[in-house]
Structures are given as C-alpha cells and as structure tokens.
PDB file of C-alpha atoms in Angstrom:
ATOM      1  CA  LEU A   1      22.959 -12.226 -86.016  1.00  0.00           C
ATOM      2  CA  LEU A   2      26.342 -13.055 -85.322  1.00  0.00           C
ATOM      3  CA  ASP A   3      27.840 -14.495 -88.852  1.00  0.00           C
ATOM      4  CA  LEU A   4      30.724 -16.840 -88.212  1.00  0.00           C
ATOM      5  CA  GLY A   5      30.320 -17.803 -91.647  1.00  0.00           C
ATOM      6  CA  ALA A   6      33.876 -15.983 -92.814  1.00  0.00           C
ATOM      7  CA  HIS A   7      35.587 -17.661 -89.732  1.00  0.00           C
ATOM      8  CA  VAL A   8      34.580 -21.281 -90.568  1.00  0.00           C
ATOM      9  CA  ASP A   9      35.923 -20.594 -94.564  1.00  0.00           C
ATOM     10  CA  ALA A  10      39.049 -18.976 -93.549  1.00  0.00           C
ATOM     11  CA  LEU A  11      39.709 -21.999 -90.810  1.00  0.00           C
ATOM     12  CA  GLU A  12      38.692 -24.709 -93.026  1.00  0.00           C
ATOM     13  CA  GLY A  13      40.452 -23.068 -96.144  1.00  0.00           C
ATOM     14  CA  GLY A  14      43.730 -23.199 -94.025  1.00  0.00           C
ATOM     15  CA  ARG A  15      44.160 -19.456 -93.819  1.00  0.00           C
ATOM     16  CA  GLY A  16      43.418 -19.121 -90.203  1.00  0.00           C
ATOM     17  CA  PRO A  17      41.923 -16.219 -88.144  1.00  0.00           C
ATOM     18  CA  ALA A  18      44.525 -13.946 -89.458  1.00  0.00           C
ATOM     19  CA  ALA A  19      42.821 -14.141 -92.934  1.00  0.00           C
ATOM     20  CA  LEU A  20      39.822 -12.267 -91.630  1.00  0.00           C
ATOM     21  CA  GLY A  21      41.687  -9.292 -90.429  1.00  0.00           C
ATOM     22  CA  ASP A  22      40.177  -6.491 -88.213  1.00  0.00           C
ATOM     23  CA  GLU A  23      36.587  -8.004 -88.872  1.00  0.00           C
ATOM     24  CA  ALA A  24      37.580 -11.094 -86.853  1.00  0.00           C
ATOM     25  CA  GLU A  25      38.079  -9.082 -83.690  1.00  0.00           C
ATOM     26  CA  VAL A  26      34.999  -7.034 -84.119  1.00  0.00           C
ATOM     27  CA  ALA A  27      32.949 -10.084 -84.735  1.00  0.00           C
ATOM     28  CA  VAL A  28      34.429 -12.053 -81.665  1.00  0.00           C
ATOM     29  CA  ALA A  29      34.323  -8.927 -79.260  1.00  0.00           C
ATOM     30  CA  GLY A  30      30.441  -8.521 -80.323  1.00  0.00           C
ATOM     31  CA  ALA A  31      29.697 -11.858 -79.199  1.00  0.00           C
ATOM     32  CA  ASP A  32      31.143 -11.052 -75.465  1.00  0.00           C
ATOM     33  CA  VAL A  33      29.277  -7.932 -75.331  1.00  0.00           C
ATOM     34  CA  GLU A  34      25.388  -8.890 -75.877  1.00  0.00           C
ATOM     35  CA  PRO A  35      23.319 -11.696 -76.210  1.00  0.00           C
ATOM     36  CA  ALA A  36      24.294 -12.869 -79.976  1.00  0.00           C
ATOM     37  CA  LEU A  37      23.060 -15.695 -82.373  1.00  0.00           C
ATOM     38  CA  GLY A  38      25.329 -17.134 -84.455  1.00  0.00           C
ATOM     39  CA  ARG A  39      25.867 -19.864 -87.054  1.00  0.00           C
ATOM     40  CA  SER A  40      26.202 -23.410 -85.522  1.00  0.00           C
ATOM     41  CA  VAL A  41      29.587 -24.423 -86.680  1.00  0.00           C
ATOM     42  CA  GLU A  42      29.956 -27.628 -83.773  1.00  0.00           C
ATOM     43  CA  LEU A  43      29.741 -29.864 -86.833  1.00  0.00           C
ATOM     44  CA  VAL A  44      33.180 -28.864 -88.030  1.00  0.00           C
ATOM     45  CA  GLY A  45      34.958 -30.830 -85.084  1.00  0.00           C
ATOM     46  CA  HIS A  46      32.592 -33.384 -86.132  1.00  0.00           C
ATOM     47  CA  HIS A  47      35.225 -34.938 -88.495  1.00  0.00           C
ATOM     48  CA  VAL A  48      37.858 -34.584 -86.036  1.00  0.00           C
ATOM     49  CA  ASP A  49      36.010 -36.469 -83.369  1.00  0.00           C
ATOM     50  CA  ALA A  50      35.322 -39.170 -85.934  1.00  0.00           C
ATOM     51  CA  ALA A  51      39.296 -39.392 -86.550  1.00  0.00           C
ATOM     52  CA  VAL A  52      39.710 -39.879 -82.819  1.00  0.00           C
ATOM     53  CA  VAL A  53      37.403 -42.566 -82.589  1.00  0.00           C
ATOM     54  CA  LEU A  54      38.549 -44.347 -85.331  1.00  0.00           C
ATOM     55  CA  LEU A  55      42.216 -44.351 -83.829  1.00  0.00           C
ATOM     56  CA  GLY A  56      40.917 -45.003 -80.128  1.00  0.00           C
ATOM     57  CA  LEU A  57      42.988 -41.591 -78.888  1.00  0.00           C
ATOM     58  CA  ARG A  58      40.112 -40.983 -76.183  1.00  0.00           C
ATOM     59  CA  ARG A  59      38.742 -43.577 -74.022  1.00  0.00           C
ATOM     60  CA  GLU A  60      35.324 -42.406 -73.585  1.00  0.00           C
ATOM     61  CA  TYR A  61      34.504 -42.366 -77.673  1.00  0.00           C
ATOM     62  CA  PRO A  62      35.485 -46.613 -77.857  1.00  0.00           C
ATOM     63  CA  LEU A  63      33.218 -46.929 -74.746  1.00  0.00           C
ATOM     64  CA  HIS A  64      30.433 -45.149 -76.219  1.00  0.00           C
ATOM     65  CA  LEU A  65      30.894 -47.146 -79.308  1.00  0.00           C
ATOM     66  CA  ALA A  66      30.647 -50.540 -76.976  1.00  0.00           C
ATOM     67  CA  GLY A  67      26.994 -49.308 -75.993  1.00  0.00           C
ATOM     68  CA  ALA A  68      27.323 -46.692 -73.014  1.00  0.00           C
ATOM     69  CA  GLU A  69      25.598 -43.989 -72.784  1.00  0.00           C
ATOM     70  CA  PRO A  70      26.287 -40.968 -75.408  1.00  0.00           C
ATOM     71  CA  SER A  71      28.118 -37.817 -74.040  1.00  0.00           C
ATOM     72  CA  GLY A  72      26.509 -34.285 -74.471  1.00  0.00           C
ATOM     73  CA  ALA A  73      28.863 -33.795 -77.259  1.00  0.00           C
ATOM     74  CA  HIS A  74      27.899 -36.975 -78.739  1.00  0.00           C
ATOM     75  CA  LEU A  75      24.263 -36.177 -78.681  1.00  0.00           C
ATOM     76  CA  GLU A  76      24.803 -32.468 -79.657  1.00  0.00           C
ATOM     77  CA  ASN A  77      26.738 -33.500 -83.274  1.00  0.00           C
ATOM     78  CA  LEU A  78      23.832 -36.084 -83.715  1.00  0.00           C
ATOM     79  CA  VAL A  79      21.392 -33.391 -83.380  1.00  0.00           C
ATOM     80  CA  LEU A  80      22.814 -30.887 -85.114  1.00  0.00           C
ATOM     81  CA  GLY A  81      23.337 -33.449 -88.268  1.00  0.00           C
ATOM     82  CA  ASP A  82      19.499 -34.169 -88.213  1.00  0.00           C
ATOM     83  CA  LEU A  83      18.977 -30.362 -87.921  1.00  0.00           C
ATOM     84  CA  LEU A  84      21.241 -29.564 -91.043  1.00  0.00           C
ATOM     85  CA  ALA A  85      19.591 -32.377 -93.014  1.00  0.00           C
ATOM     86  CA  TRP A  86      16.106 -30.976 -92.021  1.00  0.00           C
ATOM     87  CA  ARG A  87      17.272 -27.493 -92.889  1.00  0.00           C
ATOM     88  CA  ASP A  88      18.123 -28.336 -96.315  1.00  0.00           C
ATOM     89  CA  ILE A  89      15.095 -29.340 -97.514  1.00  0.00           C
ATOM     90  CA  GLN A  90      13.041 -26.221 -96.095  1.00  0.00           C
ATOM     91  CA  VAL A  91      11.587 -23.621 -98.574  1.00  0.00           C
ATOM     92  CA  PRO A  92      12.534 -20.952 -97.288  1.00  0.00           C
ATOM     93  CA  ARG A  93      15.335 -21.973 -96.049  1.00  0.00           C
ATOM     94  CA  ALA A  94      15.588 -21.752 -92.108  1.00  0.00           C
ATOM     95  CA  GLU A  95      18.955 -20.942 -90.467  1.00  0.00           C
ATOM     96  CA  VAL A  96      20.577 -23.362 -87.712  1.00  0.00           C
ATOM     97  CA  LEU A  97      22.292 -21.065 -84.900  1.00  0.00           C
ATOM     98  CA  TYR A  98      23.170 -20.924 -81.283  1.00  0.00           C
ATOM     99  CA  TRP A  99      22.832 -18.215 -79.084  1.00  0.00           C
ATOM    100  CA  ARG A 100      25.460 -17.293 -76.238  1.00  0.00           C
ATOM    101  CA  THR A 101      25.742 -14.161 -73.914  1.00  0.00           C
ATOM    102  CA  ALA A 102      28.551 -12.710 -72.020  1.00  0.00           C
ATOM    103  CA  THR A 103      27.749 -14.440 -68.894  1.00  0.00           C
ATOM    104  CA  ASN A 104      28.016 -17.631 -70.819  1.00  0.00           C
ATOM    105  CA  GLN A 105      24.288 -18.372 -71.111  1.00  0.00           C
ATOM    106  CA  GLU A 106      23.931 -20.423 -74.310  1.00  0.00           C
ATOM    107  CA  VAL A 107      21.483 -22.557 -76.171  1.00  0.00           C
ATOM    108  CA  ASP A 108      23.121 -25.302 -78.327  1.00  0.00           C
ATOM    109  CA  PHE A 109      20.784 -24.750 -81.495  1.00  0.00           C
ATOM    110  CA  VAL A 110      18.212 -21.663 -82.683  1.00  0.00           C
ATOM    111  CA  ILE A 111      16.150 -22.438 -85.632  1.00  0.00           C
ATOM    112  CA  GLU A 112      15.292 -19.449 -87.212  1.00  0.00           C
ATOM    113  CA  SER A 113      12.743 -18.870 -89.878  1.00  0.00           C
ATOM    114  CA  PRO A 114      10.589 -16.216 -91.004  1.00  0.00           C
ATOM    115  CA  LYS A 115       7.618 -17.147 -88.623  1.00  0.00           C
ATOM    116  CA  GLY A 116      10.298 -17.017 -85.514  1.00  0.00           C
ATOM    117  CA  LEU A 117      12.797 -18.517 -83.281  1.00  0.00           C
ATOM    118  CA  ILE A 118      13.097 -22.193 -81.652  1.00  0.00           C
ATOM    119  CA  GLY A 119      15.647 -22.966 -79.188  1.00  0.00           C
ATOM    120  CA  ILE A 120      16.858 -26.149 -78.833  1.00  0.00           C
ATOM    121  CA  GLU A 121      19.381 -27.761 -75.686  1.00  0.00           C
ATOM    122  CA  VAL A 122      20.724 -30.852 -75.802  1.00  0.00           C
ATOM    123  CA  LYS A 123      21.216 -32.674 -72.410  1.00  0.00           C
ATOM    124  CA  ALA A 124      22.784 -36.088 -71.604  1.00  0.00           C
ATOM    125  CA  THR A 125      21.025 -36.506 -68.430  1.00  0.00           C
ATOM    126  CA  ARG A 126      18.259 -39.161 -68.023  1.00  0.00           C
ATOM    127  CA  ARG A 127      16.070 -36.632 -65.661  1.00  0.00           C
ATOM    128  CA  PRO A 128      16.331 -33.231 -66.608  1.00  0.00           C
ATOM    129  CA  GLY A 129      14.949 -30.905 -63.619  1.00  0.00           C
ATOM    130  CA  PRO A 130      13.711 -27.164 -63.925  1.00  0.00           C
ATOM    131  CA  ARG A 131      17.277 -25.941 -63.887  1.00  0.00           C
ATOM    132  CA  SER A 132      18.174 -27.674 -67.281  1.00  0.00           C
ATOM    133  CA  ALA A 133      16.046 -25.418 -68.848  1.00  0.00           C
ATOM    134  CA  HIS A 134      17.368 -22.353 -67.362  1.00  0.00           C
ATOM    135  CA  HIS A 135      19.098 -21.123 -70.410  1.00  0.00           C
ATOM    136  CA  LEU A 136      16.109 -21.725 -72.473  1.00  0.00           C
ATOM    137  CA  GLN A 137      14.104 -19.661 -70.268  1.00  0.00           C
ATOM    138  CA  ALA A 138      16.450 -16.858 -70.593  1.00  0.00           C
ATOM    139  CA  PHE A 139      16.578 -17.201 -74.416  1.00  0.00           C
ATOM    140  CA  ARG A 140      12.660 -17.000 -74.376  1.00  0.00           C
ATOM    141  CA  ASP A 141      12.595 -13.741 -71.880  1.00  0.00           C
ATOM    142  CA  GLU A 142      15.436 -12.116 -74.392  1.00  0.00           C
ATOM    143  CA  TYR A 143      13.483 -13.002 -77.668  1.00  0.00           C
ATOM    144  CA  ARG A 144       9.699 -13.261 -76.280  1.00  0.00           C
ATOM    145  CA  ASP A 145       8.334 -11.296 -79.271  1.00  0.00           C
ATOM    146  CA  ARG A 146       9.915 -13.788 -81.755  1.00  0.00           C
ATOM    147  CA  PHE A 147      10.044 -17.208 -79.539  1.00  0.00           C
ATOM    148  CA  LEU A 148       7.886 -19.867 -80.902  1.00  0.00           C
ATOM    149  CA  GLY A 149       9.101 -22.352 -78.454  1.00  0.00           C
ATOM    150  CA  GLY A 150      11.682 -24.325 -76.607  1.00  0.00           C
ATOM    151  CA  LEU A 151      12.730 -27.712 -76.732  1.00  0.00           C
ATOM    152  CA  LEU A 152      15.006 -29.828 -74.317  1.00  0.00           C
ATOM    153  CA  LEU A 153      16.102 -33.226 -75.620  1.00  0.00           C
ATOM    154  CA  TYR A 154      17.328 -35.180 -73.176  1.00  0.00           C
ATOM    155  CA  GLY A 155      18.187 -39.200 -72.609  1.00  0.00           C
ATOM    156  CA  GLY A 156      14.947 -40.375 -70.900  1.00  0.00           C
ATOM    157  CA  GLU A 157      11.829 -41.669 -71.439  1.00  0.00           C
ATOM    158  CA  GLU A 158       9.073 -39.078 -71.214  1.00  0.00           C
ATOM    159  CA  THR A 159       7.800 -35.889 -73.066  1.00  0.00           C
ATOM    160  CA  TYR A 160       6.465 -32.873 -70.690  1.00  0.00           C
ATOM    161  CA  TRP A 161       6.155 -29.477 -70.322  1.00  0.00           C
ATOM    162  CA  ILE A 162       9.071 -28.701 -68.213  1.00  0.00           C
ATOM    163  CA  SER A 163       8.635 -24.731 -68.138  1.00  0.00           C
ATOM    164  CA  GLU A 164       6.258 -22.120 -69.969  1.00  0.00           C
ATOM    165  CA  GLY A 165       6.662 -22.883 -73.816  1.00  0.00           C
ATOM    166  CA  ILE A 166       9.565 -25.212 -73.235  1.00  0.00           C
ATOM    167  CA  LEU A 167       8.919 -29.157 -73.817  1.00  0.00           C
ATOM    168  CA  ALA A 168      11.443 -31.752 -72.635  1.00  0.00           C
ATOM    169  CA  ALA A 169      11.555 -34.706 -74.933  1.00  0.00           C
ATOM    170  CA  PRO A 170      13.537 -37.754 -75.134  1.00  0.00           C
ATOM    171  CA  TRP A 171      16.239 -37.141 -78.211  1.00  0.00           C
ATOM    172  CA  TRP A 172      15.859 -40.720 -79.680  1.00  0.00           C
ATOM    173  CA  ARG A 173      11.568 -39.623 -80.205  1.00  0.00           C
ATOM    174  CA  VAL A 174      13.172 -36.671 -82.268  1.00  0.00           C
ATOM    175  CA  VAL A 175      15.993 -37.588 -84.295  1.00  0.00           C
TER     176      VAL A 175
END
C-alpha cells in the first residue's frame, strides 16, 4: 500500500515536500509504476473549497449552493466525509484509500478491511452506462482475490447491477 500520510503531515505542517527527503520521490515514483492503493487525501482540499465558496471566487460553487446539480468534486468530498465518519467508528478500523495505475485508471475510494476490499466510484451523471464502471472492473480484476464488491454512486434514481459484482446506486440513498 502506498502510504501518503507522511506527505499530508508535511504539507499540513507547512514543511512542504522537501521535508520528506528522498522517500517522497520513491513514494511518488512507485505510484506511477504499478497499481497502488493510497490514502485518500482529497478532503484536505475540502477546506480550501469551503473558503472559495464563502468568498465567491468560483462561479460553479455559488451556482451549486443555489440549487444546481452538484459536480463530481462536490459529490466526492461529500462521500469522503461520510466514509471517514463511518471509518472512525469501525472496530477494527477500516482504511479509506484510493487506487490509481500508471495508465491513470483510478477508483475514487477503496475501503480496506480485514475481510477484503470494496471499490467506490462517484459519478455526477444521472445515467451511468457500462463504461462508467470501467475502472471498478479493472480494480476488481486486479484484486480479484480480495475484492468484495464495487459501488458506483451516481445522481439518478435506480439501484441496479451495472457489472459483475458492481452495484450502481443513487448517492443520496447511501450518504
């Protein structure tokens, strides 16, 4: 597993990537060489997004607050916040990770527990097609021995199996 905890600590502490020394280059290079699971750090940007909304610096954020459909980034942060809250009450504690390959296939969130892995993709679309589950399928194939299932969260109404072992469900029914 690719552990980005040290990277986040260095960045949050204001020390920057240089504080990580040579290990930072190895960890980042490793993420580009083979499929890797990494800690989900997208919520770090969530606080910046909140400030941007309050200051009105990006047009799409105030439009969303006025009732427009949420963007993919909004939904991902919403799901991540919910997953982190859920994780914190689990015994034993599950990990919330992400998965990315050298060919830029990625799964937004991966739940790792002693029982196995669950991949979660978040899509802002109202009608996901089979192609929407492509990265979850690749994740399933890569970790077949540990794969418990996949969940594609989207902005529609129906819950259905979009692919073998991958369930498509409205995000609002889960969060």
